[in-house]
Amino acid sequence: MRIRPVLAVLACAMLPKQASSATPILTLNTEEWYPFSYTKEHKSTGTAVEIVRLIMKQAGISYQIVNGPWNRSYNTALVKPENCVFPTQITKDRKPLFKWVSPIETNRWVVYRKKGSPLQAKSLDDLKGKIIGGYIGDAIAVHLKGRGFSVEEATADHFNVKKLESGKIDAWATTQISGMKLAKDGGLEIEQVLEIRENTLALACNRTLDDALVSKLQAALDALEASGEAEKIRQSKFRE
């Protein structure tokens, strides 16, 4: 009589396991980057965060948002399966490294000077030989370094406010709205020297993520675009 339960357990153990069909829980890495992604009242918010949340809801995909320094967020998505990073600026070098869901947002790369500075530039080339502030892993800093500019990289962009104020850097290359907010928070008056270009921001996912899942995410974003809801969220940043 004691043999039967043991045999039953063994029989169950020997049954082939069914493959799990559950959709993975995605980890969405981001950074403090106003107005696209930032923390307010201990919660991630911002235009890019709102759009990504709606994408996940519409696609029926479970997720968690992890906030950290940009370099860590970017490299985590680069090497870890089921990880993405946003809002990520699409560049020629980055494009083959990820699977993309786009467009999430747009931004403008600009160069600022401290108000009253005599610095003038009609083009980027006029800034050759000047020390330009950027931060580690940022697409603007990578772009400028690749073109031979002298870039002093901070661990985070807000440190460039004090560097510009103290004269440690001649100019600050950053994004338009974010730069204005950081300067205001740091009590520094700045002036725009020139605009470099406008860029598309996207959700960049690890290359191992299933193509069908990426397509599902893109379809959800496309639906938000078609309804006008995504653009309505983007426009809200100009009222913040």
Short mmCIF file of C-alpha atoms in Angstrom, two decimals:
data_model
loop_
_atom_site.label_atom_id
_atom_site.label_comp_id
_atom_site.label_asym_id
_atom_site.label_seq_id
_atom_site.Cartn_x
_atom_site.Cartn_y
_atom_site.Cartn_z
CA MET A 1 0.00 0.00 0.00
CA ARG A 2 2.90 2.35 0.69
CA ILE A 3 4.32 1.78 -2.81
CA ARG A 4 1.43 3.41 -4.66
CA PRO A 5 1.95 7.00 -3.52
CA VAL A 6 5.66 6.75 -4.29
CA LEU A 7 4.92 5.40 -7.74
CA ALA A 8 2.43 8.18 -8.30
CA VAL A 9 4.99 10.82 -7.36
CA LEU A 10 7.59 9.24 -9.64
CA ALA A 11 5.09 9.06 -12.47
CA CYS A 12 4.27 12.74 -12.10
CA ALA A 13 7.94 13.63 -12.01
CA MET A 14 8.51 11.73 -15.23
CA LEU A 15 5.74 13.55 -17.13
CA PRO A 16 7.14 15.91 -19.77
CA LYS A 17 7.04 19.55 -18.72
CA GLN A 18 4.95 21.83 -20.88
CA ALA A 19 6.77 24.83 -22.31
CA SER A 20 5.72 28.09 -20.71
CA SER A 21 3.82 30.38 -23.06
CA ALA A 22 3.76 33.29 -20.64
CA THR A 23 4.95 36.66 -21.92
CA PRO A 24 8.06 37.77 -19.99
CA ILE A 25 7.98 40.67 -17.57
CA LEU A 26 10.01 43.41 -19.24
CA THR A 27 12.37 45.60 -17.28
CA LEU A 28 12.30 49.13 -18.68
CA ASN A 29 15.41 51.05 -17.65
CA THR A 30 15.39 54.84 -17.63
CA GLU A 31 17.07 57.89 -16.09
CA GLU A 32 16.27 61.27 -14.56
CA TRP A 33 15.73 63.33 -17.70
CA TYR A 34 13.10 66.03 -17.45
CA PRO A 35 10.53 66.29 -19.07
CA PHE A 36 10.72 62.81 -20.60
CA SER A 37 11.44 60.66 -17.55
CA TYR A 38 11.80 61.84 -13.98
CA THR A 39 10.72 61.05 -10.44
CA LYS A 40 7.86 62.93 -8.82
CA GLU A 41 6.44 61.96 -5.44
CA HIS A 42 8.46 58.71 -5.53
CA LYS A 43 6.96 57.68 -8.87
CA SER A 44 8.38 57.66 -12.41
CA THR A 45 6.61 60.14 -14.65
CA GLY A 46 7.23 62.30 -17.72
CA THR A 47 6.01 62.28 -21.31
CA ALA A 48 8.09 59.26 -22.38
CA VAL A 49 7.08 57.32 -19.27
CA GLU A 50 3.39 58.05 -19.87
CA ILE A 51 3.60 56.90 -23.49
CA VAL A 52 5.51 53.73 -22.58
CA ARG A 53 3.00 52.88 -19.84
CA LEU A 54 0.17 53.16 -22.37
CA ILE A 55 2.08 50.97 -24.85
CA MET A 56 2.48 48.24 -22.24
CA LYS A 57 -1.16 48.50 -21.20
CA GLN A 58 -2.44 48.31 -24.77
CA ALA A 59 -0.11 45.41 -25.60
CA GLY A 60 -1.06 43.59 -22.37
CA ILE A 61 2.58 43.20 -21.28
CA SER A 62 3.76 43.16 -17.67
CA TYR A 63 6.68 45.44 -16.89
CA GLN A 64 8.67 47.24 -14.24
CA ILE A 65 10.41 50.61 -14.57
CA VAL A 66 13.89 50.93 -13.08
CA ASN A 67 15.42 54.39 -12.72
CA GLY A 68 19.21 54.84 -12.55
CA PRO A 69 22.21 56.62 -14.08
CA TRP A 70 22.03 56.68 -17.87
CA ASN A 71 25.21 54.71 -18.47
CA ARG A 72 24.00 51.86 -16.25
CA SER A 73 20.48 51.88 -17.70
CA TYR A 74 21.82 51.77 -21.25
CA ASN A 75 24.36 48.99 -20.64
CA THR A 76 21.85 46.88 -18.71
CA ALA A 77 19.49 46.85 -21.71
CA LEU A 78 22.42 46.20 -24.01
CA VAL A 79 23.51 42.98 -22.27
CA LYS A 80 20.47 41.60 -20.37
CA PRO A 81 17.60 39.70 -22.02
CA GLU A 82 14.08 41.03 -21.42
CA ASN A 83 15.47 44.51 -20.75
CA CYS A 84 14.84 47.76 -22.62
CA VAL A 85 16.02 51.34 -22.13
CA PHE A 86 14.19 54.59 -22.82
CA PRO A 87 13.97 57.29 -23.94
CA THR A 88 16.94 56.40 -26.14
CA GLN A 89 18.22 58.66 -28.88
CA ILE A 90 18.53 56.76 -32.15
CA THR A 91 21.98 57.13 -33.67
CA LYS A 92 23.80 55.36 -36.49
CA ASP A 93 26.08 53.55 -34.03
CA ARG A 94 23.28 52.47 -31.71
CA LYS A 95 20.80 51.31 -34.34
CA PRO A 96 22.18 47.76 -34.88
CA LEU A 97 22.63 47.17 -31.14
CA PHE A 98 18.94 47.05 -30.18
CA LYS A 99 15.44 46.27 -31.39
CA TRP A 100 13.50 49.53 -31.56
CA VAL A 101 9.99 50.76 -30.83
CA SER A 102 9.71 54.27 -32.24
CA PRO A 103 9.00 57.17 -32.02
CA ILE A 104 8.43 57.69 -28.31
CA GLU A 105 9.49 61.36 -28.18
CA THR A 106 11.66 63.96 -29.90
CA ASN A 107 14.26 66.36 -28.57
CA ARG A 108 16.66 69.05 -29.74
CA TRP A 109 20.41 69.03 -29.16
CA VAL A 110 21.58 72.52 -28.30
CA VAL A 111 24.69 74.30 -27.04
CA TYR A 112 24.35 76.78 -24.18
CA ARG A 113 26.66 79.43 -22.76
CA LYS A 114 26.46 81.26 -19.45
CA LYS A 115 24.49 84.48 -19.85
CA GLY A 116 26.88 87.31 -20.64
CA SER A 117 29.60 85.05 -21.99
CA PRO A 118 31.29 86.41 -25.15
CA LEU A 119 31.23 82.94 -26.74
CA GLN A 120 29.84 83.04 -30.29
CA ALA A 121 29.33 80.26 -32.82
CA LYS A 122 27.52 80.08 -36.15
CA SER A 123 28.25 76.37 -36.51
CA LEU A 124 29.69 73.54 -34.44
CA ASP A 125 33.06 73.95 -36.11
CA ASP A 126 33.35 77.35 -34.45
CA LEU A 127 33.51 75.52 -31.11
CA LYS A 128 36.62 73.53 -31.99
CA GLY A 129 39.22 74.10 -29.28
CA LYS A 130 36.58 74.99 -26.68
CA ILE A 131 35.82 72.75 -23.69
CA ILE A 132 32.25 71.49 -23.98
CA GLY A 133 30.34 69.94 -21.09
CA GLY A 134 28.54 66.62 -21.57
CA TYR A 135 27.91 63.48 -19.56
CA ILE A 136 29.06 59.86 -19.69
CA GLY A 137 27.26 57.69 -22.24
CA ASP A 138 25.08 60.51 -23.58
CA ALA A 139 24.53 60.49 -27.34
CA ILE A 140 25.46 64.18 -27.68
CA ALA A 141 28.80 63.68 -25.93
CA VAL A 142 29.52 60.59 -28.04
CA HIS A 143 28.64 62.50 -31.22
CA LEU A 144 30.87 65.46 -30.38
CA LYS A 145 33.82 63.32 -29.28
CA GLY A 146 33.51 61.37 -32.53
CA ARG A 147 33.89 64.64 -34.42
CA GLY A 148 37.02 65.61 -32.53
CA PHE A 149 35.58 68.07 -30.03
CA SER A 150 36.98 68.44 -26.53
CA VAL A 151 34.22 67.12 -24.25
CA GLU A 152 34.47 67.05 -20.48
CA GLU A 153 32.05 64.36 -19.31
CA ALA A 154 30.28 64.51 -15.95
CA THR A 155 28.59 61.50 -14.33
CA ALA A 156 25.21 63.24 -14.75
CA ASP A 157 24.06 66.25 -16.78
CA HIS A 158 23.06 68.45 -13.84
CA PHE A 159 26.71 68.73 -12.78
CA ASN A 160 27.37 70.76 -15.93
CA VAL A 161 25.39 73.69 -14.53
CA LYS A 162 28.03 74.35 -11.85
CA LYS A 163 30.84 73.65 -14.32
CA LEU A 164 29.46 76.27 -16.71
CA GLU A 165 28.94 78.75 -13.88
CA SER A 166 32.50 78.32 -12.57
CA GLY A 167 34.12 78.43 -16.01
CA LYS A 168 35.37 74.84 -15.97
CA ILE A 169 33.64 74.42 -19.33
CA ASP A 170 33.20 77.02 -22.08
CA ALA A 171 29.87 75.68 -23.30
CA TRP A 172 27.31 73.01 -22.45
CA ALA A 173 25.88 70.59 -25.01
CA THR A 174 22.58 69.19 -23.81
CA THR A 175 18.92 68.90 -24.76
CA GLN A 176 16.77 71.99 -24.97
CA ILE A 177 14.01 71.63 -22.38
CA SER A 178 16.07 69.55 -19.99
CA GLY A 179 18.95 72.02 -20.08
CA MET A 180 16.67 74.96 -19.37
CA LYS A 181 15.13 73.14 -16.39
CA LEU A 182 18.49 72.07 -14.94
CA ALA A 183 19.88 75.59 -15.27
CA LYS A 184 16.82 77.09 -13.61
CA ASP A 185 17.02 74.60 -10.74
CA GLY A 186 20.73 75.42 -10.37
CA GLY A 187 20.13 79.17 -10.33
CA LEU A 188 22.10 79.83 -13.52
CA GLU A 189 20.99 82.02 -16.42
CA ILE A 190 21.97 80.56 -19.78
CA GLU A 191 21.72 81.52 -23.44
CA GLN A 192 21.48 79.28 -26.47
CA VAL A 193 24.49 79.49 -28.76
CA LEU A 194 23.19 77.19 -31.49
CA GLU A 195 21.00 74.18 -32.20
CA ILE A 196 22.77 71.03 -33.38
CA ARG A 197 19.80 68.97 -34.57
CA GLU A 198 16.44 67.40 -33.70
CA ASN A 199 16.39 63.72 -32.73
CA THR A 200 13.98 60.84 -32.34
CA LEU A 201 13.75 59.09 -28.97
CA ALA A 202 12.71 55.45 -28.79
CA LEU A 203 12.32 52.35 -26.65
CA ALA A 204 15.47 50.30 -27.27
CA CYS A 205 15.21 46.60 -26.39
CA ASN A 206 17.81 43.88 -26.01
CA ARG A 207 18.55 42.08 -29.30
CA THR A 208 17.33 38.74 -27.88
CA LEU A 209 13.77 40.00 -27.35
CA ASP A 210 11.31 38.03 -29.47
CA ASP A 211 10.44 39.75 -32.76
CA ALA A 212 6.75 39.04 -32.28
CA LEU A 213 6.81 40.86 -28.95
CA VAL A 214 8.64 43.85 -30.47
CA SER A 215 6.03 43.96 -33.24
CA LYS A 216 3.28 43.90 -30.62
CA LEU A 217 4.85 46.86 -28.85
CA GLN A 218 5.23 48.78 -32.11
CA ALA A 219 1.60 48.07 -33.05
CA ALA A 220 0.49 49.44 -29.68
CA LEU A 221 2.52 52.62 -30.26
CA ASP A 222 1.17 52.94 -33.80
CA ALA A 223 -2.38 52.80 -32.38
CA LEU A 224 -1.55 55.58 -29.91
CA GLU A 225 -0.16 57.65 -32.80
CA ALA A 226 -3.25 57.08 -34.93
CA SER A 227 -5.57 58.15 -32.10
CA GLY A 228 -3.55 61.30 -31.42
CA GLU A 229 -3.04 60.28 -27.79
CA ALA A 230 0.75 59.99 -28.05
CA GLU A 231 1.12 63.46 -29.56
CA LYS A 232 -1.21 64.94 -26.94
CA ILE A 233 1.14 63.63 -24.23
CA ARG A 234 4.20 64.99 -26.05
CA GLN A 235 2.68 68.45 -26.30
CA SER A 236 2.02 68.50 -22.56
CA LYS A 237 5.73 69.05 -21.85
CA PHE A 238 5.49 72.60 -23.19
CA ARG A 239 2.90 73.38 -20.50
CA GLU A 240 4.91 71.98 -17.57
#
